[in-house]
mmCIF file of C-alpha atoms in Angstrom:
data_model
loop_
_atom_site.group_PDB
_atom_site.id
_atom_site.type_symbol
_atom_site.label_atom_id
_atom_site.label_comp_id
_atom_site.label_asym_id
_atom_site.label_seq_id
_atom_site.Cartn_x
_atom_site.Cartn_y
_atom_site.Cartn_z
ATOM 1 C CA UNK A 29 -32.603 217.621 64.647
ATOM 2 C CA UNK A 30 -31.386 221.216 64.801
ATOM 3 C CA UNK A 31 -29.754 222.795 61.756
ATOM 4 C CA UNK A 32 -26.276 222.452 63.205
ATOM 5 C CA UNK A 33 -26.915 218.781 63.953
ATOM 6 C CA UNK A 34 -28.072 218.130 60.399
ATOM 7 C CA UNK A 35 -25.067 219.990 59.011
ATOM 8 C CA UNK A 36 -22.646 218.038 61.162
ATOM 9 C CA UNK A 37 -24.269 214.740 60.195
ATOM 10 C CA UNK A 38 -24.476 215.579 56.476
ATOM 11 C CA UNK A 39 -20.762 216.405 56.349
ATOM 12 C CA UNK A 40 -19.643 213.897 58.950
ATOM 13 C CA UNK A 41 -17.998 211.494 56.507
ATOM 14 C CA UNK A 42 -16.260 214.455 54.845
ATOM 15 C CA UNK A 43 -17.806 213.556 51.503
ATOM 16 C CA UNK A 44 -21.052 214.860 50.062
ATOM 17 C CA UNK A 45 -22.188 212.735 47.141
ATOM 18 C CA UNK A 46 -23.793 214.767 44.362
ATOM 19 C CA UNK A 47 -26.217 212.802 42.214
ATOM 20 C CA UNK A 48 -27.375 214.105 38.856
ATOM 21 C CA UNK A 49 -29.124 211.772 36.409
ATOM 22 C CA UNK A 50 -30.883 211.812 33.074
ATOM 23 C CA UNK A 51 -34.014 210.398 34.679
ATOM 24 C CA UNK A 52 -35.763 209.674 37.956
ATOM 25 C CA UNK A 53 -34.871 205.984 37.649
ATOM 26 C CA UNK A 54 -31.194 206.664 37.075
ATOM 27 C CA UNK A 55 -30.988 209.079 39.999
ATOM 28 C CA UNK A 56 -32.704 206.748 42.454
ATOM 29 C CA UNK A 57 -30.666 203.747 41.273
ATOM 30 C CA UNK A 58 -27.381 205.639 41.643
ATOM 31 C CA UNK A 59 -28.423 206.946 45.047
ATOM 32 C CA UNK A 60 -29.371 203.472 46.217
ATOM 33 C CA UNK A 61 -25.989 202.139 45.140
ATOM 34 C CA UNK A 62 -24.126 204.882 47.007
ATOM 35 C CA UNK A 63 -26.194 204.493 50.152
ATOM 36 C CA UNK A 64 -25.717 200.720 50.091
ATOM 37 C CA UNK A 65 -21.981 201.324 49.785
ATOM 38 C CA UNK A 66 -22.002 203.088 53.140
ATOM 39 C CA UNK A 67 -22.504 206.784 52.386
ATOM 40 C CA UNK A 68 -24.787 208.512 54.842
ATOM 41 C CA UNK A 69 -25.619 211.721 52.967
ATOM 42 C CA UNK A 70 -26.171 212.738 49.368
ATOM 43 C CA UNK A 71 -27.876 215.425 47.359
ATOM 44 C CA UNK A 72 -30.117 215.020 44.341
ATOM 45 C CA UNK A 73 -29.545 217.798 41.821
ATOM 46 C CA UNK A 74 -32.731 219.587 40.834
ATOM 47 C CA UNK A 75 -31.308 219.553 37.308
ATOM 48 C CA UNK A 76 -32.413 215.902 37.248
ATOM 49 C CA UNK A 77 -35.862 215.258 35.703
ATOM 50 C CA UNK A 78 -38.421 214.605 38.468
ATOM 51 C CA UNK A 79 -35.735 215.334 41.045
ATOM 52 C CA UNK A 80 -38.252 216.235 43.754
ATOM 53 C CA UNK A 81 -39.983 212.881 43.286
ATOM 54 C CA UNK A 82 -36.603 211.195 43.681
ATOM 55 C CA UNK A 83 -35.935 213.151 46.885
ATOM 56 C CA UNK A 84 -39.323 212.184 48.297
ATOM 57 C CA UNK A 85 -38.852 208.516 47.401
ATOM 58 C CA UNK A 86 -35.396 208.291 48.949
ATOM 59 C CA UNK A 87 -36.405 210.150 52.108
ATOM 60 C CA UNK A 88 -39.297 207.728 52.544
ATOM 61 C CA UNK A 89 -37.077 204.685 51.938
ATOM 62 C CA UNK A 90 -34.064 205.575 54.084
ATOM 63 C CA UNK A 91 -35.872 207.176 57.007
ATOM 64 C CA UNK A 92 -33.334 208.217 59.626
ATOM 65 C CA UNK A 93 -30.571 205.988 58.263
ATOM 66 C CA UNK A 94 -29.222 208.678 55.935
ATOM 67 C CA UNK A 95 -29.705 212.311 54.993
ATOM 68 C CA UNK A 96 -31.109 213.142 51.573
ATOM 69 C CA UNK A 97 -30.748 216.715 50.377
ATOM 70 C CA UNK A 98 -31.518 218.723 47.266
ATOM 71 C CA UNK A 99 -28.776 220.243 45.129
ATOM 72 C CA UNK A 100 -28.750 222.935 42.440
ATOM 73 C CA UNK A 101 -31.342 224.911 44.428
ATOM 74 C CA UNK A 102 -31.356 228.288 42.702
ATOM 75 C CA UNK A 103 -34.314 230.228 44.092
ATOM 76 C CA UNK A 104 -36.857 230.458 46.877
ATOM 77 C CA UNK A 105 -39.532 228.546 44.979
ATOM 78 C CA UNK A 106 -37.210 225.588 44.390
ATOM 79 C CA UNK A 107 -36.074 225.721 48.002
ATOM 80 C CA UNK A 108 -39.653 225.587 49.280
ATOM 81 C CA UNK A 109 -40.562 222.677 47.000
ATOM 82 C CA UNK A 110 -37.444 220.771 48.040
ATOM 83 C CA UNK A 111 -38.286 221.226 51.713
ATOM 84 C CA UNK A 112 -41.847 220.053 51.068
ATOM 85 C CA UNK A 113 -40.437 216.968 49.298
ATOM 86 C CA UNK A 114 -38.523 216.137 52.470
ATOM 87 C CA UNK A 115 -35.026 217.381 51.677
ATOM 88 C CA UNK A 116 -32.975 217.523 54.885
ATOM 89 C CA UNK A 117 -30.565 220.127 53.492
ATOM 90 C CA UNK A 118 -30.293 222.416 50.477
ATOM 91 C CA UNK A 119 -27.194 222.982 48.366
ATOM 92 C CA UNK A 120 -26.563 225.496 45.622
ATOM 93 C CA UNK A 121 -23.745 226.396 43.227
ATOM 94 C CA UNK A 122 -24.605 230.073 43.808
ATOM 95 C CA UNK A 123 -25.352 232.464 46.643
ATOM 96 C CA UNK A 124 -29.008 233.476 46.820
ATOM 97 C CA UNK A 125 -30.250 235.127 50.025
ATOM 98 C CA UNK A 126 -33.799 233.881 49.408
ATOM 99 C CA UNK A 127 -32.658 230.255 49.313
ATOM 100 C CA UNK A 128 -30.985 230.768 52.686
ATOM 101 C CA UNK A 129 -34.017 232.488 54.168
ATOM 102 C CA UNK A 130 -36.391 229.820 52.901
ATOM 103 C CA UNK A 131 -34.309 226.921 54.156
ATOM 104 C CA UNK A 132 -33.729 228.495 57.547
ATOM 105 C CA UNK A 133 -37.394 229.404 57.917
ATOM 106 C CA UNK A 134 -38.141 225.677 58.007
ATOM 107 C CA UNK A 135 -35.080 224.606 59.972
ATOM 108 C CA UNK A 136 -33.218 223.220 56.957
ATOM 109 C CA UNK A 137 -29.496 223.984 56.574
ATOM 110 C CA UNK A 138 -28.254 225.583 53.379
ATOM 111 C CA UNK A 139 -24.849 224.991 51.789
ATOM 112 C CA UNK A 140 -24.464 228.108 49.689
ATOM 113 C CA UNK A 141 -22.246 228.310 46.610
ATOM 114 C CA UNK A 142 -19.331 230.739 46.745
ATOM 115 C CA UNK A 143 -16.363 231.490 44.544
ATOM 116 C CA UNK A 144 -14.666 234.608 45.884
ATOM 117 C CA UNK A 145 -13.708 235.967 49.328
ATOM 118 C CA UNK A 146 -16.416 238.613 48.963
ATOM 119 C CA UNK A 147 -19.039 235.923 48.398
ATOM 120 C CA UNK A 148 -17.678 233.909 51.319
ATOM 121 C CA UNK A 149 -18.029 236.877 53.675
ATOM 122 C CA UNK A 150 -21.511 237.637 52.356
ATOM 123 C CA UNK A 151 -22.573 234.014 52.807
ATOM 124 C CA UNK A 152 -21.284 234.046 56.382
ATOM 125 C CA UNK A 153 -23.232 237.235 57.063
ATOM 126 C CA UNK A 154 -26.382 235.584 55.698
ATOM 127 C CA UNK A 155 -25.888 232.586 57.975
ATOM 128 C CA UNK A 156 -24.943 229.879 55.472
ATOM 129 C CA UNK A 157 -24.428 226.577 57.288
ATOM 130 C CA UNK A 158 -21.554 225.551 55.006
ATOM 131 C CA UNK A 159 -20.002 227.026 51.873
ATOM 132 C CA UNK A 160 -19.758 225.156 48.589
ATOM 133 C CA UNK A 161 -16.530 226.395 47.008
ATOM 134 C CA UNK A 162 -17.600 226.095 43.380
ATOM 135 C CA UNK A 163 -16.184 225.282 40.980
ATOM 136 C CA UNK A 164 -13.095 223.665 42.433
ATOM 137 C CA UNK A 165 -11.907 222.591 38.975
ATOM 138 C CA UNK A 166 -8.847 224.491 37.899
ATOM 139 C CA UNK A 167 -7.840 225.306 41.470
ATOM 140 C CA UNK A 168 -5.269 223.721 43.779
ATOM 141 C CA UNK A 169 -6.275 222.513 47.264
ATOM 142 C CA UNK A 170 -3.900 225.126 48.624
ATOM 143 C CA UNK A 171 -6.602 227.661 47.782
ATOM 144 C CA UNK A 172 -8.584 226.413 50.783
ATOM 145 C CA UNK A 173 -5.584 226.891 53.038
ATOM 146 C CA UNK A 174 -5.097 230.441 51.775
ATOM 147 C CA UNK A 175 -8.765 231.348 52.224
ATOM 148 C CA UNK A 176 -8.895 229.933 55.726
ATOM 149 C CA UNK A 177 -5.742 231.790 56.742
ATOM 150 C CA UNK A 178 -7.850 234.960 56.417
ATOM 151 C CA UNK A 179 -11.301 233.470 57.070
ATOM 152 C CA UNK A 180 -10.800 230.535 59.460
ATOM 153 C CA UNK A 181 -14.510 230.499 60.289
ATOM 154 C CA UNK A 182 -15.434 229.491 56.723
ATOM 155 C CA UNK A 183 -16.641 225.881 56.510
ATOM 156 C CA UNK A 184 -15.610 225.144 52.927
ATOM 157 C CA UNK A 185 -16.872 222.247 50.812
ATOM 158 C CA UNK A 186 -14.992 222.285 47.493
ATOM 159 C CA UNK A 187 -17.212 220.900 44.721
ATOM 160 C CA UNK A 188 -17.146 220.623 40.970
ATOM 161 C CA UNK A 189 -13.990 218.977 39.734
ATOM 162 C CA UNK A 190 -13.018 217.209 42.964
ATOM 163 C CA UNK A 191 -12.144 213.569 42.372
ATOM 164 C CA UNK A 192 -11.649 210.542 44.588
ATOM 165 C CA UNK A 193 -7.865 210.845 44.327
ATOM 166 C CA UNK A 194 -7.678 214.580 45.044
ATOM 167 C CA UNK A 195 -10.329 214.810 47.789
ATOM 168 C CA UNK A 196 -7.898 213.921 50.621
ATOM 169 C CA UNK A 197 -5.664 216.834 49.563
ATOM 170 C CA UNK A 198 -8.584 219.252 49.914
ATOM 171 C CA UNK A 199 -9.406 217.881 53.365
ATOM 172 C CA UNK A 200 -5.771 218.120 54.451
ATOM 173 C CA UNK A 201 -5.804 221.755 53.308
ATOM 174 C CA UNK A 202 -8.709 222.547 55.645
ATOM 175 C CA UNK A 203 -11.935 221.743 53.800
ATOM 176 C CA UNK A 204 -14.666 220.314 56.040
ATOM 177 C CA UNK A 205 -15.884 217.988 53.272
ATOM 178 C CA UNK A 206 -15.742 217.516 49.508
ATOM 179 C CA UNK A 207 -18.598 217.385 47.043
ATOM 180 C CA UNK A 208 -17.988 214.533 44.604
ATOM 181 C CA UNK A 209 -20.168 213.626 41.640
ATOM 182 C CA UNK A 210 -20.641 210.731 39.241
ATOM 183 C CA UNK A 211 -17.176 209.211 39.605
ATOM 184 C CA UNK A 212 -18.240 207.795 42.973
ATOM 185 C CA UNK A 213 -20.839 205.531 41.384
ATOM 186 C CA UNK A 214 -18.816 204.151 38.466
ATOM 187 C CA UNK A 215 -18.722 200.377 38.105
ATOM 188 C CA UNK A 216 -20.710 197.617 39.797
ATOM 189 C CA UNK A 217 -21.881 197.599 43.411
ATOM 190 C CA UNK A 218 -18.736 195.872 44.665
ATOM 191 C CA UNK A 219 -16.503 198.452 42.982
ATOM 192 C CA UNK A 220 -18.579 201.315 44.397
ATOM 193 C CA UNK A 221 -18.539 199.806 47.894
ATOM 194 C CA UNK A 222 -14.758 199.449 47.854
ATOM 195 C CA UNK A 223 -14.273 202.956 46.446
ATOM 196 C CA UNK A 224 -16.501 204.516 49.095
ATOM 197 C CA UNK A 225 -14.924 202.568 51.945
ATOM 198 C CA UNK A 226 -11.411 203.495 50.853
ATOM 199 C CA UNK A 227 -12.363 207.122 50.308
ATOM 200 C CA UNK A 228 -13.940 207.572 53.735
ATOM 201 C CA UNK A 229 -10.861 206.051 55.372
ATOM 202 C CA UNK A 230 -8.497 208.285 53.391
ATOM 203 C CA UNK A 231 -10.499 211.416 54.185
ATOM 204 C CA UNK A 232 -10.511 210.603 57.888
ATOM 205 C CA UNK A 233 -6.760 210.068 57.771
ATOM 206 C CA UNK A 234 -6.260 213.332 55.896
ATOM 207 C CA UNK A 235 -8.232 215.135 58.564
ATOM 208 C CA UNK A 236 -6.242 213.472 61.324
ATOM 209 C CA UNK A 237 -9.356 212.210 63.038
ATOM 210 C CA UNK A 238 -11.865 209.380 62.887
ATOM 211 C CA UNK A 239 -14.894 209.884 60.686
ATOM 212 C CA UNK A 240 -18.100 210.729 62.517
ATOM 213 C CA UNK A 241 -20.778 208.095 62.768
ATOM 214 C CA UNK A 242 -23.762 207.736 60.508
ATOM 215 C CA UNK A 243 -26.420 210.392 60.895
ATOM 216 C CA UNK A 244 -29.991 209.949 61.853
ATOM 217 C CA UNK A 245 -32.293 211.188 64.558
ATOM 218 C CA UNK A 246 -29.725 210.373 67.222
ATOM 219 C CA UNK A 247 -26.574 210.257 65.114
ATOM 220 C CA UNK A 248 -24.919 213.354 66.555
ATOM 221 C CA UNK A 249 -24.556 214.740 70.011
#
């Protein structure tokens, strides 16, 4: 898959699950629950112990049925190791040109972290595949609408403080997807499955379109 195909597939459901755990076992268990619930992309934060092992395990287990990425990628060394572990995309809370260069060198999209218009423009100049608007906590979804009135080419993914209830508002304001953390996986498998199903439907409605299909080797056209 080309970078743009991976990006489209990773953000196709308009939700990017962010998994951070206290251990390898917790991260893989949470990821398995979310994937079983119907999510087709998620990122494992490198702040998780043995995160790269978790990425490699999940990539091996899901194959082309879902996209597993690495989050909290802060430098070129981490980016390279994540790619070698099999990460299909890289995400960061910050903007580091070397992370972008490393990911792109190996055909892996990078969702760079931005906070200000200046950072957004810089990230666009560097070729970021999507822009993590971080942190979203403390901001109103209308911020996305205001940014895109001046920078309509910015593919914004608000993250950090976005909840299940507020995510549709961010999408309606013009975000391409929302990064959502641990709240997605609260409760038993049935509760998670219902939450994910309802969320995907609400996000598609907020966007005024049907959600894209599951990714994979042939998941996008």
